[in-house]
Amino acid sequence: MKRITFIGTGYVGLVSGAGISDFGHHVICTDIDKPKIEALQKGQLPIYEPGLKALVARNVKAGRLSFSADVEASIRKAEVVFIAVGTPQGDGGAADISAVKAVAKTIGENLDGYKVVCTKSTVPIGTGRLVCDIIEKYKPEGVDFDYVSNPEFLREGAAVMDFTRPDRIVIGADSERAFEVMRDVYRPLYINETPMLHTGISTAEMIKYACNAFLALKISYINEIANLCESVGADVHMVAKAMGIDGRISPKFLHPGPGFGGSCFPKDTRALVKMGDREGIPIRTVKAAIETNNEQKHRMVLKLKTLLDGELKGKQIAILGLSFKPLTDDVRESPANEMIAVLTKEGARVRAYDPAANATMSKIFPQVEYYDSWEEAASGTDAAVIMTEWNEFRSMDLQTLKERMKTPVILDTRNVLSMEELREAGFRFDNVGRKKGTYN
Ligand code: UGA
C-alpha cells in the first residue's frame, strides 16, 4: 500500500483522493485553505457530489483517509504526490496555472526522498516540463523524483462512479519506474482490466483537452442540427437517435439543450483554441463550437421572449433548474446564468428553484427570489423555463403547474416534458429542436 498526498481539495482532489484511499492506500488530502480542511475534518464536504460523503466517511473511519492544512508535512509523508489544484481561466482564455507552479515549488522544497509527482489538474500542454523545471530548481541536491501526467475524466454528478469504473486510465510518464508506481496506485482497476494507457507526458496532457473539446463539439453540433430541425419541421430526438445507433458516432453527448456549461468544457475549449493559436495551428472546429454554444445560450432567451410576444419587462418568470447539469450545485457558466442576467436586465422578476443550487446561484444573483419547490417558484408567473433536467421536473404534474401559473407558458430547454401532455394541458410551449406549441 502506498502513502499518497493530494494537494487541492476541489472536485478532482476530493473524489480522486477518497477513491484512491478506497483502493486501500493511505491518503492525505491537503489544502492551503484552512477553513475548508477544518470543515472536512468535521465531516463536512465543500461540494455536493452523490456518493462522496459515504466514500469519505468510510475511508476516514478505516483510518486510510485524512485531511491536513500542513501541505509541507503532507508532501514529506508521501511516496506519490498528486497535484489537483484549480486551473481557472486566465487572461485571454489560456488556463491560469499559477497555483500549479506554486505547488511545484513547495513540492521541490519538501522533496526528502524519491517521489512520484503526478498532475491531475487539467493543464496546458507543456506544463509537465515546467513543473519538472520548478521542482528541479528548488529540490535538494541528490534527491530524485519522476513526473507523471494522469488526467481525470470525472463528470460532476457522476464523479464517484466515474472514478471507480473509468473507461480508461491515462498515465503519461517518461520513466518506467514511475509507470510501475502508478500501476500500483490503480491496482484494483488494473486487475479489473481497465485499459491503462502508458503515454508520453505531453500526449497525456493532450488527451484530456482532445476528449473534452470533442464532446463539446458533439454538443454544439447537435444543437445546430436541433436549430435547423426547428426551421424545417424535423424532430431532433429522432435524428440524434438514428445518428447514435451508428457505432461510429455513439449516442452519448447528442442531447440538444441550452448549451454546455460547467467548469470544464467552456474553459478547456477556450484553452485549446488558445494553444492552437499560439502554435500557429488554428483549431477552427472548436472555435466554432464555442461560438455556437454562446449563441445557443442566448437563443434560449430569444425563445422565451417570443413565447411572451416580445415583452419581458414587468413579467414574472420561474426558472426551474440553475445548475449546469443535474446532481450538482455547480452553477459555473451554467446556461441559467445568461437567462437570469438578461431577464433581470430587461426588467423581468425572476423566481427560481433548484434542488441543489439555490445557495450557489444566490451568490451570483442575490436579487433573484429563491424557493424550495417548483410549485412555489411557479406561483403567479407569466412563464416557466426549465434550465436543468433534474428528474423532478420530468415528473411535474402539469395541471398543478398550470393552476399555479398566471399564464400557462413554458420553455423546456432540456426537452424533458412530453409535447403531447403539454398540448393536452393547454400550455403554450417551446423546446429545442422539436415543434412549438400554442394555446389550445
Ligand atoms: C466533463 C467531462 O464529461 C468529463 O469527462 C471531464 O472529466 C470533466 O468535464 C472535466 O474536465 O473535469 P462535466 O463538466 O462534469 O464533465 O459534465 P458533462 O456531463 O460532461 O456536461 C457538460 C455540459 O454539457 C453540461 O452543461 C451538460 O448539460 C451539457 N451536455 C452534455 C449537453 O448539453 N448535451 C449532452 O448530450 C451532454
XYZ file of C-alpha atoms and ligand atoms in Angstrom:
477
model
C 0.000 0.000 0.000
C 1.266 3.436 -0.893
C 1.383 6.690 1.061
C -0.253 9.265 -1.144
C -0.893 13.002 -0.792
C -3.373 15.025 -2.801
C -2.761 18.757 -2.947
C -6.035 20.576 -3.623
C -9.397 19.540 -2.224
C -11.751 20.588 -5.040
C -13.827 18.113 -7.063
C -10.821 16.379 -8.541
C -8.708 16.191 -5.393
C -11.511 15.087 -3.099
C -13.091 12.491 -5.367
C -9.765 11.039 -6.532
C -8.193 11.195 -3.046
C -11.150 9.448 -1.438
C -11.374 6.996 -4.347
C -7.707 6.037 -4.107
C -7.961 5.583 -0.334
C -10.833 3.188 -1.064
C -8.338 1.100 -3.065
C -6.531 0.554 0.258
C -3.843 3.261 0.097
C -3.143 5.789 2.855
C -4.184 9.177 1.547
C -3.827 12.686 2.940
C -5.842 15.406 1.221
C -4.199 18.723 1.873
C -5.022 22.325 1.008
C -3.843 25.810 1.969
C -7.492 26.693 2.638
C -7.578 26.073 6.436
C -11.341 26.560 6.990
C -12.015 24.046 4.207
C -9.715 21.486 5.828
C -11.266 22.093 9.264
C -14.721 21.512 7.784
C -13.518 18.314 6.082
C -12.040 17.123 9.374
C -15.527 17.540 10.872
C -17.019 15.505 8.031
C -18.439 18.495 6.123
C -17.871 18.408 2.370
C -17.405 21.664 0.428
C -19.206 20.245 -2.629
C -22.379 18.347 -3.405
C -21.483 15.108 -5.159
C -23.620 11.949 -4.953
C -21.897 9.142 -3.046
C -18.895 11.213 -1.979
C -19.906 11.728 1.641
C -20.242 7.983 2.224
C -16.963 7.271 0.398
C -15.111 9.838 2.519
C -16.716 8.695 5.782
C -15.933 5.022 5.096
C -12.258 5.659 4.460
C -11.799 8.170 7.281
C -13.299 5.560 9.628
C -10.946 2.900 8.293
C -8.010 5.245 9.018
C -6.933 5.415 5.379
C -8.054 8.968 4.599
C -7.218 12.150 6.486
C -7.183 15.897 5.904
C -4.416 18.316 6.729
C -3.716 22.013 6.249
C 0.020 21.340 6.601
C 0.916 20.997 2.921
C 4.685 20.725 3.530
C 4.441 17.896 6.080
C 1.882 16.095 3.897
C 4.317 16.158 0.967
C 7.142 14.798 3.084
C 4.997 11.883 4.264
C 4.102 10.754 0.731
C 5.573 8.422 -1.875
C 3.238 9.805 -4.526
C 2.142 13.448 -4.585
C -0.854 14.373 -6.728
C -1.327 17.957 -7.875
C -5.076 18.610 -8.022
C -5.325 22.376 -7.629
C -7.528 24.623 -9.746
C -6.507 25.901 -13.177
C -9.068 28.649 -13.744
C -9.310 30.620 -16.930
C -6.676 33.316 -17.057
C -6.115 36.279 -19.334
C -7.287 35.838 -22.919
C -8.686 32.323 -22.445
C -5.496 30.447 -21.504
C -5.561 28.375 -18.310
C -4.070 30.093 -15.263
C -1.517 27.659 -13.844
C -0.130 29.887 -11.096
C -1.458 27.529 -8.377
C 0.209 24.559 -10.102
C 3.511 26.444 -10.238
C 3.281 27.437 -6.559
C 2.601 23.821 -5.600
C 5.547 22.620 -7.721
C 7.826 24.955 -5.760
C 6.507 23.642 -2.421
C 6.994 20.053 -3.608
C 10.583 20.849 -4.654
C 11.357 22.430 -1.288
C 9.974 19.421 0.565
C 11.366 16.618 -1.559
C 13.095 14.499 1.068
C 13.421 11.301 -0.939
C 12.311 9.724 -4.245
C 8.694 10.578 -5.009
C 6.411 10.381 -7.993
C 4.813 13.764 -8.660
C 1.609 13.450 -10.619
C -0.578 16.164 -12.108
C -4.322 15.523 -12.202
C -5.399 19.103 -12.794
C -6.187 19.928 -16.426
C -3.121 21.845 -17.542
C -1.954 23.223 -20.891
C 0.338 21.005 -22.887
C 3.906 21.634 -21.812
C 3.042 22.270 -18.158
C 4.641 18.972 -17.173
C 8.016 20.210 -18.383
C 7.536 23.438 -16.449
C 6.580 21.628 -13.223
C 9.691 19.441 -13.548
C 11.896 22.512 -14.031
C 10.445 24.193 -10.943
C 10.850 21.092 -8.756
C 14.375 20.656 -10.107
C 15.208 24.249 -9.167
C 14.001 24.008 -5.551
C 14.743 20.400 -4.584
C 17.769 19.456 -2.519
C 20.665 18.046 -4.492
C 20.855 14.280 -4.907
C 17.145 13.667 -4.322
C 15.232 12.145 -7.228
C 11.680 12.382 -8.491
C 9.664 11.298 -11.509
C 6.878 13.215 -13.118
C 3.580 11.789 -14.337
C 0.570 13.309 -16.074
C -2.617 11.474 -15.105
C -5.649 13.390 -16.418
C -9.059 12.795 -14.911
C -12.273 12.167 -16.819
C -14.736 12.608 -13.963
C -18.147 14.102 -14.625
C -19.690 16.185 -11.882
C -22.727 14.410 -10.514
C -21.304 11.020 -11.512
C -17.726 11.535 -10.328
C -17.599 8.724 -7.763
C -18.874 6.185 -10.275
C -16.571 7.546 -12.991
C -13.641 7.163 -10.612
C -14.385 3.620 -9.566
C -15.407 2.444 -13.052
C -13.420 4.510 -15.545
C -13.355 3.791 -19.278
C -9.575 4.096 -19.228
C -6.659 5.405 -17.220
C -4.083 7.544 -18.955
C -0.609 7.628 -17.477
C 1.856 9.955 -19.128
C 5.252 9.001 -17.778
C 8.733 9.053 -19.270
C 10.115 6.688 -16.654
C 9.186 3.009 -16.383
C 9.665 3.213 -12.610
C 7.021 5.936 -12.304
C 4.617 3.998 -14.525
C 5.014 0.941 -12.262
C 4.264 3.087 -9.188
C 1.109 4.424 -10.855
C 0.020 0.949 -11.830
C 0.243 0.032 -8.143
C -1.801 3.098 -7.212
C -4.558 1.953 -9.581
C -4.017 -1.739 -8.881
C -7.689 -2.737 -8.335
C -8.611 -1.170 -11.683
C -5.593 -2.676 -13.390
C -6.602 -6.127 -12.127
C -10.137 -5.416 -13.396
C -8.629 -4.970 -16.844
C -9.496 -1.297 -17.111
C -7.495 -0.128 -20.143
C -4.351 1.592 -18.865
C -2.558 3.658 -21.469
C 1.098 4.439 -20.945
C 1.920 7.555 -22.963
C 4.401 10.390 -23.032
C 3.695 13.379 -20.802
C 2.516 15.852 -23.437
C 0.409 13.138 -25.078
C -1.411 12.590 -21.780
C -1.938 16.335 -21.398
C -3.264 16.496 -24.960
C -5.653 13.555 -24.475
C -7.578 15.441 -21.816
C -8.141 18.511 -23.997
C -8.871 16.436 -27.082
C -11.590 14.494 -25.225
C -13.318 17.471 -23.631
C -13.222 19.529 -26.811
C -14.575 16.631 -28.858
C -17.520 16.170 -26.508
C -18.159 19.924 -26.627
C -18.077 19.732 -30.427
C -20.680 16.981 -30.378
C -22.990 19.088 -28.228
C -22.651 22.203 -30.385
C -23.163 20.084 -33.480
C -26.404 18.557 -32.233
C -27.567 21.980 -31.048
C -27.072 23.403 -34.534
C -28.876 20.429 -36.045
C -31.668 20.995 -33.492
C -31.977 24.624 -34.532
C -32.198 23.592 -38.163
C -34.780 20.924 -37.245
C -36.942 23.709 -35.828
C -36.812 25.563 -39.128
C -37.526 22.613 -41.374
C -40.026 20.834 -39.106
C -37.878 17.815 -38.213
C -37.551 16.207 -34.761
C -34.009 16.332 -33.385
C -34.575 13.448 -30.977
C -35.261 11.026 -33.788
C -32.315 12.459 -35.716
C -29.994 12.014 -32.712
C -31.321 8.520 -32.052
C -30.702 7.417 -35.606
C -27.259 9.001 -35.582
C -26.353 7.348 -32.267
C -27.201 3.858 -33.477
C -24.290 4.206 -35.869
C -21.440 2.751 -33.820
C -19.022 5.239 -35.355
C -20.984 8.114 -33.835
C -22.312 6.722 -30.465
C -25.482 8.068 -28.841
C -23.722 9.882 -25.998
C -23.446 13.679 -25.865
C -26.018 14.110 -28.594
C -28.649 15.605 -26.345
C -29.649 19.070 -27.523
C -30.188 21.818 -24.971
C -29.368 25.355 -23.902
C -25.623 24.873 -24.448
C -22.846 23.341 -22.395
C -21.672 24.914 -19.152
C -19.698 23.939 -16.084
C -16.140 24.365 -15.008
C -14.597 22.228 -17.758
C -15.948 22.401 -21.322
C -16.131 26.211 -21.616
C -12.692 26.674 -20.052
C -10.962 23.759 -21.783
C -12.281 24.576 -25.257
C -11.053 28.156 -24.906
C -7.673 26.951 -23.632
C -7.300 24.511 -26.561
C -8.092 27.251 -29.062
C -5.552 29.479 -27.361
C -2.892 26.741 -27.534
C -3.621 26.159 -31.214
C -3.348 29.867 -31.993
C -0.085 30.055 -30.108
C 1.333 27.177 -32.142
C 0.001 28.553 -35.424
C -2.401 25.596 -35.714
C -5.867 27.142 -35.544
C -8.429 24.751 -34.081
C -11.300 26.108 -36.160
C -13.837 23.421 -35.313
C -13.540 24.104 -31.588
C -13.684 27.862 -32.164
C -16.958 27.330 -33.989
C -18.278 25.096 -31.199
C -17.612 27.846 -28.659
C -19.374 30.431 -30.806
C -22.358 28.135 -31.358
C -22.524 27.493 -27.632
C -22.604 31.183 -26.755
C -25.336 31.753 -29.312
C -27.301 28.746 -28.070
C -27.452 30.194 -24.565
C -28.740 33.459 -25.965
C -31.151 31.725 -28.314
C -32.996 30.402 -25.238
C -33.660 33.974 -24.095
C -34.995 34.856 -27.547
C -37.274 31.816 -27.467
C -38.736 32.944 -24.150
C -39.224 36.439 -25.491
C -41.104 35.067 -28.487
C -43.323 32.961 -26.223
C -44.137 36.160 -24.319
C -44.889 38.113 -27.509
C -41.662 40.079 -27.335
C -42.037 41.625 -23.908
C -40.008 40.654 -20.825
C -40.393 43.880 -18.859
C -42.623 43.505 -15.820
C -43.066 39.756 -16.398
C -42.660 37.200 -13.606
C -40.603 34.233 -14.766
C -39.995 30.937 -12.958
C -36.554 29.466 -13.591
C -36.613 25.760 -12.799
C -33.082 24.403 -12.509
C -29.997 26.535 -12.043
C -27.022 24.169 -12.015
C -25.223 23.487 -15.315
C -26.430 19.877 -15.123
C -28.393 17.732 -12.633
C -26.936 16.227 -9.450
C -24.613 19.125 -8.743
C -24.862 22.534 -7.081
C -22.295 23.935 -9.511
C -23.542 26.953 -11.459
C -20.285 27.925 -13.171
C -21.052 29.021 -16.751
C -24.488 27.468 -16.372
C -26.873 28.423 -19.196
C -29.226 29.624 -16.425
C -26.793 32.476 -15.725
C -27.265 34.028 -19.148
C -31.037 33.610 -18.897
C -31.245 35.260 -15.469
C -28.825 38.040 -16.422
C -30.907 39.078 -19.451
C -34.233 38.694 -17.654
C -33.194 40.902 -14.753
C -31.581 43.431 -17.105
C -34.753 43.690 -19.159
C -36.913 44.250 -16.112
C -38.451 40.811 -15.508
C -38.873 39.401 -11.998
C -37.174 36.026 -11.535
C -38.457 33.344 -9.141
C -36.033 30.422 -9.077
C -35.899 26.889 -7.787
C -33.143 24.293 -7.974
C -32.999 21.120 -5.848
C -29.325 21.787 -5.000
C -28.076 25.076 -6.424
C -30.242 27.842 -4.873
C -27.453 28.776 -2.458
C -24.653 28.830 -5.037
C -26.726 30.859 -7.506
C -27.809 33.350 -4.828
C -24.158 34.392 -4.535
C -24.194 35.478 -8.194
C -27.774 36.774 -8.369
C -28.839 37.903 -4.885
C -31.757 39.876 -6.400
C -33.498 36.692 -7.580
C -36.194 35.177 -5.321
C -35.336 31.571 -4.423
C -37.941 28.959 -3.446
C -37.885 25.426 -2.044
C -40.092 23.811 -4.673
C -41.112 24.274 -8.295
C -44.706 24.744 -7.172
C -43.755 27.832 -5.135
C -41.402 29.236 -7.763
C -44.059 28.912 -10.479
C -46.811 30.643 -8.479
C -48.276 33.661 -10.244
C -45.725 33.591 -13.068
C -46.213 34.561 -16.699
C -43.852 31.801 -17.896
C -41.693 28.979 -16.590
C -38.338 27.921 -18.025
C -36.744 24.530 -17.386
C -32.997 25.125 -17.466
C -31.695 21.866 -15.927
C -33.009 18.327 -16.462
C -33.461 17.382 -12.805
C -35.646 14.271 -12.567
C -38.311 16.028 -10.540
C -39.055 18.323 -13.486
C -39.631 15.336 -15.735
C -42.459 14.205 -13.478
C -44.059 17.612 -12.806
C -47.823 17.499 -12.665
C -48.768 19.829 -15.493
C -52.259 20.522 -14.139
C -50.794 21.701 -10.830
C -48.230 23.770 -12.693
C -50.932 25.376 -14.826
C -53.103 26.187 -11.817
C -50.155 27.822 -10.066
C -49.133 29.987 -13.003
C -50.771 33.190 -14.171
C -50.464 32.085 -17.799
C -49.533 28.547 -18.919
C -46.363 29.292 -20.896
C -43.308 27.060 -20.687
C -39.898 26.921 -22.299
C -38.379 23.470 -21.916
C -34.713 23.971 -22.835
C -33.863 20.349 -21.942
C -36.760 18.652 -23.735
C -37.857 16.773 -20.609
C -41.607 17.296 -20.967
C -43.942 15.466 -23.304
C -45.192 17.768 -26.047
C -48.425 15.793 -26.198
C -49.105 16.284 -22.493
C -48.227 19.976 -22.724
C -50.646 20.354 -25.608
C -53.382 18.453 -23.763
C -52.880 20.579 -20.657
C -53.226 23.713 -22.768
C -49.715 25.100 -22.499
C -48.064 27.447 -24.931
C -44.572 25.985 -25.160
C -41.275 25.764 -26.924
C -38.272 23.456 -26.605
C -35.089 22.693 -28.548
C -35.277 21.076 -31.967
C -38.896 19.974 -31.851
C -42.260 21.509 -32.621
C -43.512 24.569 -30.788
C -46.964 24.539 -29.224
C -49.647 27.183 -28.994
C -52.628 27.627 -26.686
C -55.440 25.211 -27.494
C -16.811 16.984 -18.321
C -16.436 15.647 -18.989
O -17.625 14.949 -19.368
C -15.597 14.799 -18.046
O -15.172 13.615 -18.709
C -14.354 15.614 -17.629
O -13.555 14.892 -16.711
C -14.817 16.891 -16.960
O -15.614 17.644 -17.895
C -13.596 17.670 -16.554
O -12.834 18.103 -17.429
O -13.304 17.758 -15.352
P -18.705 17.775 -16.589
O -18.317 19.164 -16.981
O -18.820 17.443 -15.158
O -17.657 16.711 -17.219
O -20.144 17.485 -17.209
P -20.743 16.817 -18.523
O -21.661 15.727 -18.110
O -19.698 16.475 -19.488
O -21.642 18.011 -19.092
C -21.079 19.237 -19.517
C -22.138 20.143 -20.093
O -22.602 19.645 -21.353
C -23.400 20.296 -19.245
O -23.799 21.645 -19.244
C -24.431 19.417 -19.931
O -25.744 19.835 -19.719
C -24.016 19.586 -21.371
N -24.447 18.447 -22.232
C -23.914 17.204 -22.053
C -25.383 18.658 -23.240
O -25.886 19.793 -23.423
N -25.742 17.612 -24.045
C -25.221 16.376 -23.884
O -25.593 15.465 -24.664
C -24.285 16.162 -22.869
